[in-house]
């Protein structure tokens, strides 16, 4: 796909290449925010190494008036701050694009391209002259390129000024240096280059009802609003920030007004086995508890997940997927845990999973997950990934219904217990496969013995095959029944479409952008995005209604496709795959190429 | 409360505590362990301790891992919730339950395999967090339920029933716990109920992690000649270092009987632990001294028993985490959910 | 199915109900062995509790002249030694059968049935009179019922005598008491009852080329013969005896003749995470290493399994399945780990698995597993279960080809390395997806850095999506290619069959017996037994060649069927299921009922 | 051997050891750690130790878990096999490799998160088995690679960069190891190369499990004011209890220089460890005494460094398991497979 014939106003990609540990994050944040406040749809993708200092790192900002904010590799403007990656960064610039680099040192002739304009600014030199201290100089270099870009991209200086004011309201002493750095970069552009660039901004009104969020922050907020009180975790990228955010929010919102004591308990466990154990213990005792983790942690939780399934203990798990298998690429994204999530642990198991597409859904699904886990008394997974969890997304403002009250499911009160003849933990009293549970300390009548070993409907230990099977069959029925109350798939249909594109999670944006392009070429395709497992009937109907369904997902083994094959009536051969598992957020290009190949519009590329 | 109804149907002869409960009310279902298993004696001691402490059974929570020892929570306090979890991971379950509801009295039962092999990491970290619970380690030197393999507490030189020798040195939970900064460390013998009961009572009243390592012989796989965890060997080598007496809060101190200087430590709940050093100059409030003494006895092949170490004023997990006194499970949703207005305010910063 | 019209000579089931911990095992063993030595096909199923002493336990012996030795619940003769289970044991006796009980105490009238003959023998009383010491008396009670059964079932006394001689050659002092106990029981029958019973034995010549084995013993033997030197494990039922047997065999066969030192190292790990870690370390260093475990252990090994897959480290795992999920029923059997095994660990993974049907295959597949894991440099699972692993099976005598030499796969020697320009660990030199590996300490040129984090074909750390994908695609190809060298399925076809019965592992016997019954009713069905994953072409062909395939397996969720749906071209709707997951070894009855239901020969039973 | 070729291309100025190798030959690829990270200094000390011990690089095996510290095996001994395994599980990998090939020199690198949280159980059991390896614990009190969370070795009262305080007491690997019966326990500081190098050399020569706990500051997340694992704080509070000097086998003892009574311990391989007690009356061969001393210093907020404890004659895993001297990987198949005849004989008993 080639954007280059198009007008690039409010439609461009800016890529900033720096060295990690040099504090460019805040500078890049200012740029994102400025574009956003100018009312232009925008997103930021952080492509960072699994390292703390000294390696290449990139931040990609996409501004798009149509609201397409999935990742795009068509870089209009490159800010090349890292000589180690000059070569690849310059090579990656689209024809007609611009490269802004630090001309304090000469640029190697060999790297020059005549289809790209090179804008050299002696950033280091300027900062050495204007600021003191090496750390300060490094930081200001970043702010200086922000100033330069403000001129080149026609960013409103007032907006930047406003952002800086908010940022440094607490530390005014930093205000001046930042201001002068901005001005320095801005003035330099005014003096030396034609500006603004073709890739430029123009005020719009498209972000008024939106906010900038990342998924981990939103999920943490969901946990707070759901009334979760116990969180247990073991640090692991890319899930760590979820708990960091939860703690930060709790410090702000969950202190006892009188005593200043905590109305929550977050435990940094010794490992993931302990983290999930703590969650099970807390849920069993009656709290809403959760743990965020990623692939390796999920693998370690397998045994406990099986216990929770069989003993019917609630638990909310956030799997912020990263590139696997094994340690894999911890700072790259993927959707490789789908199978592990829904079939975790040995023996016959099946687990409920929710698949958010963006931070907004991370918030709402987090809340929903706590209701589901208590209602169905089984672990519930919120399956996110690094792209959703850690990147900066533009989403609709979050709304909260103050009438919401937690669905605690079938928990018996002391009174209810007193009025009962006798209580049996695993009896299917209501015929819906969901038994009643009791909490410790409430009433002697509610006492029962929770165990992962064979038990009958009365909760008694058993080695009797029939009694064992009775419980197992009910469990299967119970989990399957959740399909009816899980979020329905997002479906967008157009007249005359015989092809369906099926996707999941963060692939949404890229797929919709691709579909828009196809629509422009008047190739109609329908869209469905799975949001929960077990699958609802509507998914089955959608698939059966299309001659061919192309499943777009980010893993090698077509795990979503596999699940669809197993859990719907669709015939295998009508399910095609478009797979991308290189670790970066999905881009519309990949989807388009894949879909065109599957539809025989172009020959299949041999990689 | 259902207890109040009970006395009517009870046999009048049975002694009752203040709650009107008899010792039977603290029992559980029939044990399925081998006749003579040390674990059953520990169960009996636990029943007596709870009865004497007059704890409403349903205010306790029983937790365990997997093993013969871990089965025993089914055999006491039938009116308390129990959680027989997975092998070696009970400490994390206890930690979570404790975080959610600090008002319950937590008793964890584990074995030497459950605690010192697969569960070693979790045990150490529960100690470090000073989770408020009584942790009873029923220590028999073998994996009973899987038919008698050596556990990590098997002494060097001890022989298995089939004859082969364990050559690795044992992990001693008591000295390990003291090294890790445990706030309550005791050791006893399933065959010594008079010593065990007060230790269990003290452990239940201690605010923080109370480890009671109980040598509890496995009659089926580790009670033979050549085993250092047999009844005979333990009787011969157990060395009481401190004699402990526990006086629950509300019960007036009886006149001090017997000789020897007597020290008293008051617990959080006002109960008092009184102990008399049997072993010359042993002070269970001096961590390093106690540790040293312990190791010396060990060097002589003797097993120190009694209240080995106590730090009655330690801060438990709830204190360390600065949590509210009210159990989190009782905090109303309204106090937990900030509501819609706050949400919109928060989002102002996200633009 | 009803056997009762048939002649019961060499065709009956004997069930002995005792209390565990009373030492009946050796008595039951004598009976098994005696029947075997009389040349009659026989099997023994131990139905025991997850407990050490005092609970009910049963031993079921089936003698069958046709060689059908899968479990049968049609009990002709019951030895009721446990009053606690009198009721269910008597109720379980087939009409026309006999119940032998201890008449030292009167039998509750209420339990009597007039379609069953009750044979009371005052065993306890007789033993109190004849022997000293309670333990001795308990043990001799067992031997006494053996004597009684010898008369009732027409077991040759010489055979029993021979067995006792072998058994007690080392401890002659026990000989006398055993002899007199046998005689005592035998004489009592001669005096008081008509004998032998309709269920009786008659010498045959059907066991000459066979041996009695259990699968764990056979697998352990396979490890010894494959040259495995390092074993790591953590005790768990029903896998523990595999390592017990390995150690016992090594003590006998693996001592250095001169020094008496061990030519092996077995480490009882602190848990299963350590056990698999030890295996990976040993394999990486060049030893053949293995670990036996069961469900819960398998769950704990997930993370390390993913490392082995991605870093391409050999490892042999024996999963002796038990009834799951979670702790489940540790002393009951099941085939519930199929999914967990082949898709273990997070991210995209796929694992090679072998599925033995009996102890004989446990031996041969164990050897094969070590060749496969070194050849493909990926974990290989031998998937057995409690029934195969711990019960007593009659199998063909094991043969060993002395020309066998281990296939170490592509391991470079110092010489080869010296003659190489340069060595790269993950390069697909031969185009078969299998790279070359080197062992530590062999040569500096072979040095490389093994890691579970992202790496390229050179073995270098990478976060580059293309380089990452190259390795991942090769891994997929590599594991898939194993399909061609895995054991082919066992296929038995008959003329005119349009129905195929697909099964796996220990279900074999019951399925073949059911097929024989159907054949008698001239209902032709074909048979295929899967022996390896990934699936070979022949499996695909078989499935496509049948209008309907009925998949018989022992789990709730039809896991084998699921795998067939995912990994073959067969259409889902042509795959029916017969599932049994109550925890007992499969019996032909269950298969027959299921198959008849699927074929519409009888209405579907609603349980 | 490829080394023999090397000297030709080497710069003549570079000092060579007996193998004709220069220090460079013991280096690895470029470090990607933060400038000033303590771990890089430890790497440098390891390089020097191997160079001075004249170990052929490919006869060593480098193992690690996950973390910044665990990355470092890539930065030394490029000619040795390395295994960067999973988080906290390196000890089991080392144990297995060791069982398979006891002839290699095993060096494991781990961090405090890797060793004391997720890996605590494996570390303790590797100590108990006395696996023959050098275990270097690069201890910075935080999880570096995941951006600075407290680890289990963080001292009570220490503050994170963002200010919040750790209130739990730390797990001290040295006293833990001594309690578990470790046969070699040392502690040092990444900033003290003269002390660190001989300790690493002694640890490499020790037959059995040698733990060297190295305070190795994290400049990015834990080198600030208020941290007790910073360069400044460590310099101020490190207390050398024994000064160690290592003389490899084959090198003649130099004349003893300096004052103070000097003790010498001879290792399995004939090398000699000489040490001078700096701290009054400290005897690193007396486990209980050493432990006591260690704890006393700890009580005073001081960190004992040097060779804390050594038991040169302990039995390592190979001895405990009664294994042949020949590495199992070198035993020919013919000696391992009993053959067909034996198989038929065996089966005679199965009828
Ligand atoms: C993950 C896992 N591994 C192994 C087992 C098997 N297992 C059950 S109990 C047990 C050991 C019990 O020993 P201990 O804790 O000392 O209890 P005891 O029976 O001696 O009282 C083992 C290994 C298991 N249940 N789960
Ligand atoms: C199973 C698992 N959980 C979590 C992680 C994430 N992780 C990587 S390194 C690390 C901690 C490292 O701390 P430490 O061992 O002290 O090493 P340092 O970086 O401080 O040198 C964690 C939690 C992981 N890689 N694997
Ligand atoms: S096996 Fe041992 S530990 Fe288990 S019940 Fe029997 S005596 Fe007790
Ligand atoms: S983060 Fe800390 S430990 Fe990691 S490399 Fe940087 S300084 Fe070292
Ligand atoms: Mg035990
Ligand atoms: Mg660290």
PDB file of C-alpha atoms and ligand atoms in Angstrom, chain A residues 50 52 234-237 240 268 271-272 293-298 300 322 327 330, chain C residues 303, chain D residues 33 37 39 65-72 85-89 110-116 118 137-149 151 153 216 218, ligand 2:
ATOM      1  CA  UNK A  50      15.000  -5.797  26.757  1.00  0.00           C
ATOM      2  CA  UNK A  52      18.097  -0.806  30.678  1.00  0.00           C
ATOM      3  CA  UNK A 234       5.784 -11.121  40.340  1.00  0.00           C
ATOM      4  CA  UNK A 235       7.417  -8.523  38.115  1.00  0.00           C
ATOM      5  CA  UNK A 236       7.537  -9.425  34.452  1.00  0.00           C
ATOM      6  CA  UNK A 237       7.575  -7.335  31.310  1.00  0.00           C
ATOM      7  CA  UNK A 240       4.598  -5.038  35.569  1.00  0.00           C
ATOM      8  CA  UNK A 268       4.997  -8.735  45.463  1.00  0.00           C
ATOM      9  CA  UNK A 271       7.380 -15.967  42.073  1.00  0.00           C
ATOM     10  CA  UNK A 272       4.304 -16.556  39.926  1.00  0.00           C
ATOM     11  CA  UNK A 293       1.582 -11.775  34.369  1.00  0.00           C
ATOM     12  CA  UNK A 294       3.004 -12.775  31.009  1.00  0.00           C
ATOM     13  CA  UNK A 295       3.914 -16.031  29.233  1.00  0.00           C
ATOM     14  CA  UNK A 296       6.591 -17.474  31.511  1.00  0.00           C
ATOM     15  CA  UNK A 297       4.534 -16.627  34.568  1.00  0.00           C
ATOM     16  CA  UNK A 298       1.463 -18.183  33.017  1.00  0.00           C
ATOM     17  CA  UNK A 300       4.370 -21.480  36.078  1.00  0.00           C
ATOM     18  CA  UNK A 322       4.800 -11.003  24.830  1.00  0.00           C
ATOM     19  CA  UNK A 327      11.758 -16.029  27.511  1.00  0.00           C
ATOM     20  CA  UNK A 330      10.179  -9.768  26.360  1.00  0.00           C
TER      21      UNK A 330
ATOM     22  CA  UNK C 303       8.107 -23.279  31.655  1.00  0.00           C
TER      23      UNK C 303
ATOM     24  CA  UNK D  33      24.729  -3.358  30.963  1.00  0.00           C
ATOM     25  CA  UNK D  37      26.920  -1.457  36.783  1.00  0.00           C
ATOM     26  CA  UNK D  39      28.040  -6.642  37.524  1.00  0.00           C
ATOM     27  CA  UNK D  65      19.080 -17.616  35.230  1.00  0.00           C
ATOM     28  CA  UNK D  66      17.401 -14.416  34.066  1.00  0.00           C
ATOM     29  CA  UNK D  67      18.285 -10.871  35.010  1.00  0.00           C
ATOM     30  CA  UNK D  68      20.939  -8.272  34.265  1.00  0.00           C
ATOM     31  CA  UNK D  69      23.349 -10.361  36.342  1.00  0.00           C
ATOM     32  CA  UNK D  70      22.331 -13.465  34.476  1.00  0.00           C
ATOM     33  CA  UNK D  71      23.230 -11.795  31.185  1.00  0.00           C
ATOM     34  CA  UNK D  72      26.874 -11.511  32.198  1.00  0.00           C
ATOM     35  CA  UNK D  85      18.253 -20.687  31.354  1.00  0.00           C
ATOM     36  CA  UNK D  86      15.012 -19.542  32.954  1.00  0.00           C
ATOM     37  CA  UNK D  87      14.434 -17.307  35.924  1.00  0.00           C
ATOM     38  CA  UNK D  88      15.587 -18.807  39.208  1.00  0.00           C
ATOM     39  CA  UNK D  89      16.185 -22.314  37.925  1.00  0.00           C
ATOM     40  CA  UNK D 110      22.723 -15.245  39.447  1.00  0.00           C
ATOM     41  CA  UNK D 111      21.095 -12.202  40.956  1.00  0.00           C
ATOM     42  CA  UNK D 112      19.376 -11.630  44.269  1.00  0.00           C
ATOM     43  CA  UNK D 113      15.959 -11.831  42.626  1.00  0.00           C
ATOM     44  CA  UNK D 114      16.946 -14.899  40.686  1.00  0.00           C
ATOM     45  CA  UNK D 115      18.433 -16.610  43.755  1.00  0.00           C
ATOM     46  CA  UNK D 116      16.451 -15.423  46.748  1.00  0.00           C
ATOM     47  CA  UNK D 118      11.890 -17.363  42.570  1.00  0.00           C
ATOM     48  CA  UNK D 137      25.306 -14.116  43.490  1.00  0.00           C
ATOM     49  CA  UNK D 138      25.460 -10.569  42.129  1.00  0.00           C
ATOM     50  CA  UNK D 139      23.531  -8.903  44.899  1.00  0.00           C
ATOM     51  CA  UNK D 140      22.141  -5.411  44.339  1.00  0.00           C
ATOM     52  CA  UNK D 141      18.982  -5.495  46.452  1.00  0.00           C
ATOM     53  CA  UNK D 142      16.723  -4.909  43.456  1.00  0.00           C
ATOM     54  CA  UNK D 143      15.355  -6.462  40.315  1.00  0.00           C
ATOM     55  CA  UNK D 144      17.447  -4.561  37.811  1.00  0.00           C
ATOM     56  CA  UNK D 145      16.146  -5.904  34.564  1.00  0.00           C
ATOM     57  CA  UNK D 146      12.520  -5.298  35.514  1.00  0.00           C
ATOM     58  CA  UNK D 147      13.311  -1.755  36.567  1.00  0.00           C
ATOM     59  CA  UNK D 148      14.083  -1.658  40.220  1.00  0.00           C
ATOM     60  CA  UNK D 149      11.543  -3.469  42.398  1.00  0.00           C
ATOM     61  CA  UNK D 151      14.400  -7.966  45.984  1.00  0.00           C
ATOM     62  CA  UNK D 153      17.873  -9.052  49.955  1.00  0.00           C
ATOM     63  CA  UNK D 216      27.158  -5.406  43.191  1.00  0.00           C
ATOM     64  CA  UNK D 218      22.762  -1.216  40.498  1.00  0.00           C
TER      65      UNK D 218
HETATM   66  C1  LIG E   2       9.191 -16.699  35.261  1.00  0.00           C
HETATM   67  C2  LIG E   2       9.667 -15.315  35.129  1.00  0.00           C
HETATM   68  N1  LIG E   2       9.139 -14.345  35.888  1.00  0.00           N
HETATM   69  C3  LIG E   2       9.561 -13.071  35.795  1.00  0.00           C
HETATM   70  C4  LIG E   2      10.529 -12.727  34.897  1.00  0.00           C
HETATM   71  C5  LIG E   2      10.945 -11.272  34.747  1.00  0.00           C
HETATM   72  N2  LIG E   2      12.272 -11.017  35.309  1.00  0.00           N
HETATM   73  C6  LIG E   2      13.364 -10.984  34.526  1.00  0.00           C
HETATM   74  S1  LIG E   2      14.746 -10.616  35.411  1.00  0.00           S
HETATM   75  C7  LIG E   2      13.877 -10.505  36.849  1.00  0.00           C
HETATM   76  C8  LIG E   2      14.526 -10.150  38.154  1.00  0.00           C
HETATM   77  C9  LIG E   2      15.984 -10.007  38.066  1.00  0.00           C
HETATM   78  O1  LIG E   2      16.487  -9.592  39.313  1.00  0.00           O
HETATM   79  P1  LIG E   2      17.904 -10.102  39.765  1.00  0.00           P
HETATM   80  O2  LIG E   2      17.950 -11.585  39.719  1.00  0.00           O
HETATM   81  O3  LIG E   2      18.224  -9.479  41.078  1.00  0.00           O
HETATM   82  O4  LIG E   2      18.878  -9.611  38.619  1.00  0.00           O
HETATM   83  P2  LIG E   2      19.414  -8.123  38.378  1.00  0.00           P
HETATM   84  O5  LIG E   2      18.721  -7.648  37.156  1.00  0.00           O
HETATM   85  O6  LIG E   2      19.097  -7.309  39.594  1.00  0.00           O
HETATM   86  O7  LIG E   2      20.883  -8.298  38.190  1.00  0.00           O
HETATM   87  C10 LIG E   2      12.534 -10.748  36.635  1.00  0.00           C
HETATM   88  C11 LIG E   2      11.511 -10.707  37.700  1.00  0.00           C
HETATM   89  C12 LIG E   2      11.074 -13.762  34.097  1.00  0.00           C
HETATM   90  N3  LIG E   2      12.029 -13.512  33.184  1.00  0.00           N
HETATM   91  N4  LIG E   2      10.633 -15.021  34.241  1.00  0.00           N
END
